[in-house]
Coordinates of N, CA and C in Angstrom, one line a residue:
M1 N 199.7 67.3 71.6 CA 198.4 67.6 71.3 C 197.5 67.5 72.5
A2 N 196.4 68.2 72.4 CA 195.4 68.2 73.5 C 194.2 67.4 72.9
S3 N 193.4 66.8 73.8 CA 192.3 66.0 73.4 C 191.0 66.3 74.2
L4 N 189.9 66.2 73.5 CA 188.6 66.2 74.1 C 188.0 64.8 73.8
V5 N 187.7 64.1 74.9 CA 187.2 62.8 74.7 C 185.7 62.9 75.2
V6 N 184.8 62.4 74.3 CA 183.4 62.4 74.7 C 182.9 61.0 74.7
M7 N 182.4 60.6 75.9 CA 181.9 59.2 76.0 C 180.3 59.3 76.1
Y8 N 179.7 58.7 75.1 CA 178.2 58.8 75.0 C 177.6 57.6 75.6
G9 N 176.7 57.8 76.6 CA 176.0 56.7 77.2 C 175.1 56.0 76.2
T10 N 174.6 54.8 76.6 CA 173.7 54.1 75.7 C 172.4 54.9 75.5
P11 N 172.1 55.2 74.2 CA 170.9 56.0 73.9 C 169.7 55.2 74.0
A12 N 168.5 55.9 74.0 CA 167.2 55.2 74.0 C 167.0 54.4 72.7
D13 N 167.5 55.0 71.6 CA 167.4 54.3 70.3 C 168.7 54.3 69.6
P14 N 169.5 53.3 69.8 CA 170.9 53.3 69.2 C 170.9 53.5 67.7
A15 N 170.0 53.0 67.0 CA 170.0 53.1 65.5 C 169.8 54.6 65.1
A16 N 168.9 55.3 65.8 CA 168.6 56.7 65.6 C 169.8 57.5 66.0
F17 N 170.4 57.2 67.1 CA 171.6 57.9 67.5 C 172.7 57.8 66.5
N18 N 173.0 56.6 66.0 CA 174.0 56.3 65.1 C 173.8 57.1 63.8
A19 N 172.6 57.1 63.3 CA 172.3 57.8 62.0 C 172.4 59.3 62.2
Y20 N 171.9 59.9 63.3 CA 172.0 61.3 63.5 C 173.5 61.7 63.7
Y21 N 174.2 60.9 64.5 CA 175.6 61.2 64.8 C 176.4 61.3 63.5
R22 N 176.3 60.3 62.7 CA 177.1 60.3 61.4 C 176.6 61.4 60.4
E23 N 175.3 61.5 60.3 CA 174.7 62.4 59.2 C 174.7 63.9 59.6
K24 N 174.5 64.1 60.9 CA 174.3 65.5 61.4 C 175.5 66.0 62.3
H25 N 175.7 65.3 63.3 CA 176.7 65.8 64.3 C 178.1 65.8 63.9
I26 N 178.6 64.8 63.2 CA 180.0 64.8 62.8 C 180.2 65.9 61.8
P27 N 179.4 66.1 60.8 CA 179.7 67.3 59.9 C 179.6 68.6 60.7
L28 N 178.7 68.8 61.6 CA 178.7 70.0 62.4 C 180.0 70.1 63.2
A29 N 180.4 69.1 63.9 CA 181.6 69.1 64.8 C 182.9 69.4 63.9
K30 N 182.9 68.9 62.7 CA 184.1 69.1 61.9 C 184.3 70.6 61.5
T31 N 183.3 71.4 61.7 CA 183.4 72.8 61.4 C 184.1 73.6 62.6
I32 N 184.3 73.0 63.7 CA 184.9 73.6 64.8 C 186.3 74.1 64.5
P33 N 186.6 75.4 64.7 CA 187.9 75.9 64.4 C 189.0 75.2 65.3
G34 N 190.1 74.9 64.6 CA 191.3 74.4 65.3 C 191.2 72.9 65.5
L35 N 190.2 72.2 65.0 CA 190.1 70.7 65.1 C 191.1 70.1 64.2
R36 N 192.0 69.3 64.7 CA 193.0 68.7 63.9 C 192.7 67.2 63.5
R37 N 192.0 66.5 64.4 CA 191.7 65.1 64.1 C 190.4 64.8 64.9
Y38 N 189.6 63.9 64.2 CA 188.3 63.5 64.8 C 188.3 62.0 64.7
E39 N 188.2 61.3 65.8 CA 188.2 59.8 65.7 C 187.0 59.3 66.6
I40 N 186.3 58.2 66.1 CA 185.3 57.6 66.9 C 185.5 56.2 67.1
S41 N 185.0 55.6 68.1 CA 185.1 54.1 68.3 C 184.2 53.4 67.3
R42 N 184.7 52.2 67.0 CA 183.9 51.4 66.0 C 183.6 50.1 66.7
G43 N 182.3 49.7 66.7 CA 181.9 48.4 67.3 C 181.7 48.7 68.8
P44 N 181.4 47.6 69.5 CA 181.1 47.8 71.0 C 182.3 48.4 71.7
V45 N 181.9 49.2 72.7 CA 182.9 49.7 73.7 C 183.0 48.8 74.8
M46 N 184.2 48.3 75.2 CA 184.4 47.3 76.2 C 185.3 47.8 77.3
T47 N 185.2 47.1 78.4 CA 186.2 47.2 79.5 C 186.9 45.8 79.6
P48 N 188.0 45.7 80.3 CA 188.6 44.4 80.5 C 187.7 43.3 81.0
A49 N 186.6 43.7 81.7 CA 185.7 42.8 82.3 C 184.5 42.5 81.5
G50 N 184.4 43.2 80.3 CA 183.2 43.0 79.5 C 182.6 44.3 78.9
P51 N 181.3 44.3 78.5 CA 180.7 45.5 77.9 C 180.8 46.7 78.9
A52 N 181.0 47.9 78.3 CA 180.9 49.1 79.0 C 179.5 49.7 78.9
K53 N 179.2 50.7 79.8 CA 178.0 51.4 79.7 C 178.1 52.6 78.8
V54 N 179.0 52.5 77.8 CA 179.3 53.6 76.8 C 178.9 53.0 75.5
H55 N 178.2 53.8 74.7 CA 177.8 53.4 73.4 C 178.9 53.8 72.3
L56 N 179.4 55.0 72.5 CA 180.4 55.5 71.5 C 181.4 56.4 72.2
V57 N 182.6 56.4 71.8 CA 183.7 57.3 72.3 C 184.2 58.1 71.1
A58 N 184.2 59.4 71.2 CA 184.7 60.3 70.2 C 186.0 61.0 70.8
T59 N 187.0 61.1 70.0 CA 188.2 61.8 70.5 C 188.5 62.9 69.4
L60 N 188.5 64.1 69.9 CA 188.8 65.3 69.1 C 190.1 65.8 69.5
R61 N 191.0 66.0 68.5 CA 192.4 66.5 68.9 C 192.6 67.9 68.4
F62 N 193.3 68.7 69.2 CA 193.6 70.1 69.0 C 195.1 70.3 69.3
D63 N 195.6 71.5 68.9 CA 197.0 71.8 69.1 C 197.4 71.8 70.6
D64 N 196.5 72.4 71.4 CA 196.7 72.6 72.8 C 195.4 72.9 73.6
L65 N 195.5 73.0 74.9 CA 194.3 73.3 75.7 C 193.6 74.6 75.3
A66 N 194.5 75.6 75.0 CA 193.9 76.9 74.6 C 193.1 76.8 73.3
A67 N 193.6 75.9 72.4 CA 192.8 75.7 71.2 C 191.5 75.1 71.4
I68 N 191.4 74.2 72.4 CA 190.1 73.6 72.8 C 189.2 74.7 73.3
Q69 N 189.7 75.5 74.2 CA 188.9 76.6 74.8 C 188.4 77.6 73.8
N70 N 189.3 77.9 72.9 CA 188.9 78.8 71.8 C 187.8 78.2 70.9
A71 N 188.0 76.9 70.6 CA 187.1 76.2 69.7 C 185.7 76.2 70.3
F72 N 185.6 76.0 71.5 CA 184.2 75.9 72.1 C 183.7 77.2 72.5
A73 N 184.5 78.3 72.4 CA 184.0 79.6 72.6 C 183.4 80.1 71.3
S74 N 183.8 79.5 70.2 CA 183.3 79.9 68.8 C 181.9 79.5 68.6
A75 N 181.2 80.2 67.6 CA 179.8 79.9 67.3 C 179.7 78.4 66.9
E76 N 180.7 77.9 66.1 CA 180.6 76.5 65.7 C 180.8 75.5 66.8
G77 N 181.6 75.8 67.8 CA 181.8 75.0 69.0 C 180.5 75.0 69.8
Q78 N 179.9 76.2 70.0 CA 178.7 76.3 70.8 C 177.6 75.5 70.1
A79 N 177.5 75.6 68.8 CA 176.5 74.8 68.1 C 176.6 73.3 68.2
A80 N 177.9 72.9 68.2 CA 178.1 71.4 68.3 C 177.8 71.0 69.7
A81 N 178.2 71.8 70.7 CA 177.9 71.4 72.1 C 176.3 71.4 72.3
A82 N 175.6 72.4 71.8 CA 174.2 72.5 72.0 C 173.5 71.3 71.3
D83 N 174.1 70.8 70.2 CA 173.5 69.7 69.4 C 173.4 68.4 70.3
L84 N 174.2 68.3 71.3 CA 174.2 67.1 72.2 C 172.8 66.9 72.7
Q85 N 172.1 68.0 73.0 CA 170.7 67.9 73.6 C 169.8 67.2 72.6
V86 N 170.1 67.3 71.4 CA 169.2 66.8 70.3 C 169.2 65.2 70.3
F87 N 170.4 64.6 70.4 CA 170.5 63.2 70.1 C 171.1 62.4 71.2
A88 N 171.8 63.0 72.2 CA 172.6 62.2 73.2 C 171.6 61.8 74.4
T89 N 170.6 61.0 74.1 CA 169.7 60.6 75.1 C 170.2 59.8 76.2
G90 N 171.4 59.2 76.0 CA 172.1 58.4 77.1 C 173.1 59.2 77.9
G91 N 173.1 60.6 77.6 CA 174.1 61.4 78.3 C 175.4 61.4 77.6
A92 N 176.3 62.3 78.0 CA 177.6 62.4 77.4 C 178.6 62.9 78.5
D93 N 179.7 62.2 78.7 CA 180.7 62.7 79.6 C 181.9 63.2 78.8
M94 N 182.5 64.4 79.2 CA 183.6 64.9 78.4 C 184.8 65.1 79.3
L95 N 185.9 64.7 78.7 CA 187.2 64.9 79.4 C 188.1 65.7 78.5
I96 N 188.8 66.6 79.0 CA 189.8 67.5 78.3 C 191.1 67.3 78.9
F97 N 192.2 67.1 78.1 CA 193.5 66.9 78.7 C 194.6 67.2 77.6
D98 N 195.7 67.5 78.1 CA 196.9 67.7 77.2 C 197.6 66.4 77.2
G99 N 198.1 66.0 76.0 CA 198.8 64.7 75.9 C 200.3 64.8 75.8
E100 N 200.9 63.7 76.0 CA 202.4 63.6 75.9 C 202.8 62.3 75.3
D101 N 203.6 62.2 74.3 CA 204.1 61.0 73.8 C 205.2 60.5 74.7
V102 N 205.2 59.3 75.1 CA 206.2 58.7 76.1 C 206.8 57.5 75.5

């Protein structure tokens, strides 16, 4: 499977971010074609040395990299990507990669 990992920086208003993310963004993102699994972090995001500068991590799984490209070329994918400007006041970094079970 291929993954899209989104790391959201600490927002200006964490409570507003959390409410919007759960009530608006997740339902919107779940309409993206080809999405197989959607997972988010729960509780504080940490590093081995302590707290991270990341508020929330989302991992979206697809069949392969082509499925991710097709998903974000769709109207639903473009709407979900555009929605970041509405609530991700702490910024968002995205990583896309193909995975392998070892």
